């Protein structure tokens, strides 16, 4: 008699055993999906282990779901790693790897992939290594990507390209198809189940040998994967917000290690994590031509000196200049920081947490709080730095910028694009309008910061850099730097970027203007003292519940346990969004230089849930 262990998509720490009926025994294998009875339901799960013996009272497997094991052995190992590192059950991690509900049917029709002959080098010699590709020009990035892929395909292996968002897929797809024809499978969460099934099967049968997709394509079922490439590796979309809360970069690197192929991270301004690993030689650089083409000018405007806090004199002049030449001007504003911090309009300082140095969150009723460590204070009446009395908790919105622009630039074609006016404009319609010259001044939020729009722009004005710089997030400076570098690299070479700020000497801004490579060592030093990543690993323990008392009680209990174990942690404190859908949310941040110590100490104390711990 055959017995198996099955991983179910449940937030439970144990595994479940079943008996395999004799007629299924030959076909049930490790990695197979089976339907099993659980309490009074039938659930699908993955076979993770086979056993020769078991207790007699075990229930029978009801049926085998697919014609073949849905998860290969290497992917099962990857799933085990995800469940340990990101603190979820093996069932939760395996279910996220196979985004298909229907049964997988075997059609034994395997098309022989077209083999391109070429002498390879990178991929042959560097299985399991991670490379960082920092090409300055998009053309160079593309040509390096294509030549790496060519090497891999020549040896009959397959290539996966991971992109941060669905909108990146079509241009890459066109590019690859123009080189290699119809060999691309596309995978992302917005596909219908049927489409996903077709894509998935094409990969498994090697009818496709290229896959492009968002995070979920990391688990592409190619039989002999030879390369994973991540586009724009610093993009925040690579962090999954649901369980398992994995980061695409880490999963890609781990899969490369397990299956022995190289992983390439592409970036114009890498994350501090990747930069520091490259610095320590854990990631290897891919050399690029060191040519430096002319770059747009960057000007930093000190708003403390300006009468008008929305459109400074320099920005107004630059926009007028662009209008005269019939060129596109973009006015960018990020509203996430909108009225959530307190800024002194005289000296430009922001009220920050004395422990964590992140912006304190400003609440109505005049309270300030830190959502990392829980520090609270009353908001002062005068600025503690300069004793000025112009402390403001409010920024400007896109509507206000639009109103101002209409007054200053009468006759210009002005278009506002933000989430308020619907997502349709965010698509290709907006790009078409821009290309056809139907817009003189485009005002918007992050929606408009896309390469195909930026490359049409002559002037870009950042209305208030501080709204990003002061987000209550230790990565705020890094994010701002990366955004500004992206804008600077994408707009017209003879163009100009103007940054309005109350903090004109901040290195995140100065490095964009002067020397980009100086940013990383400075940011590393700033993070070191406060034990921020990448020096320390962070894991967030999120506690949710219907009554606040129970959530705080649970968080006290956990913090006491963590204290007894002698691990370093921050909080408990209310989350930035302290109540969502009627549930109270608190968090604790556990940090350590060694991630396995965090894993070990959470293992005993924190249960799995549909939303539990979260490596930052
Ligand atoms: Zn001040
Ligand atoms: Zn704090």
Short mmCIF file of C-alpha atoms and ligand atoms in Angstrom, two decimals, residues 353-358 360 370-375 570, ligand 2:
data_model
loop_
_atom_site.label_atom_id
_atom_site.label_comp_id
_atom_site.label_asym_id
_atom_site.label_seq_id
_atom_site.Cartn_x
_atom_site.Cartn_y
_atom_site.Cartn_z
CA UNK A 353 11.15 60.00 14.36
CA UNK A 354 14.06 60.40 16.81
CA UNK A 355 14.62 56.62 16.75
CA UNK A 356 14.09 55.69 13.11
CA UNK A 357 14.65 58.90 11.14
CA UNK A 358 11.63 58.30 8.92
CA UNK A 360 6.45 61.02 11.30
CA UNK A 370 6.16 56.68 13.81
CA UNK A 371 4.83 53.48 12.33
CA UNK A 372 8.09 51.60 12.73
CA UNK A 373 8.74 51.95 16.45
CA UNK A 374 5.46 53.41 17.70
CA UNK A 375 6.98 56.71 18.93
CA UNK A 570 10.76 47.49 16.57
ZN1 LIG B 2 10.42 55.37 15.04
#
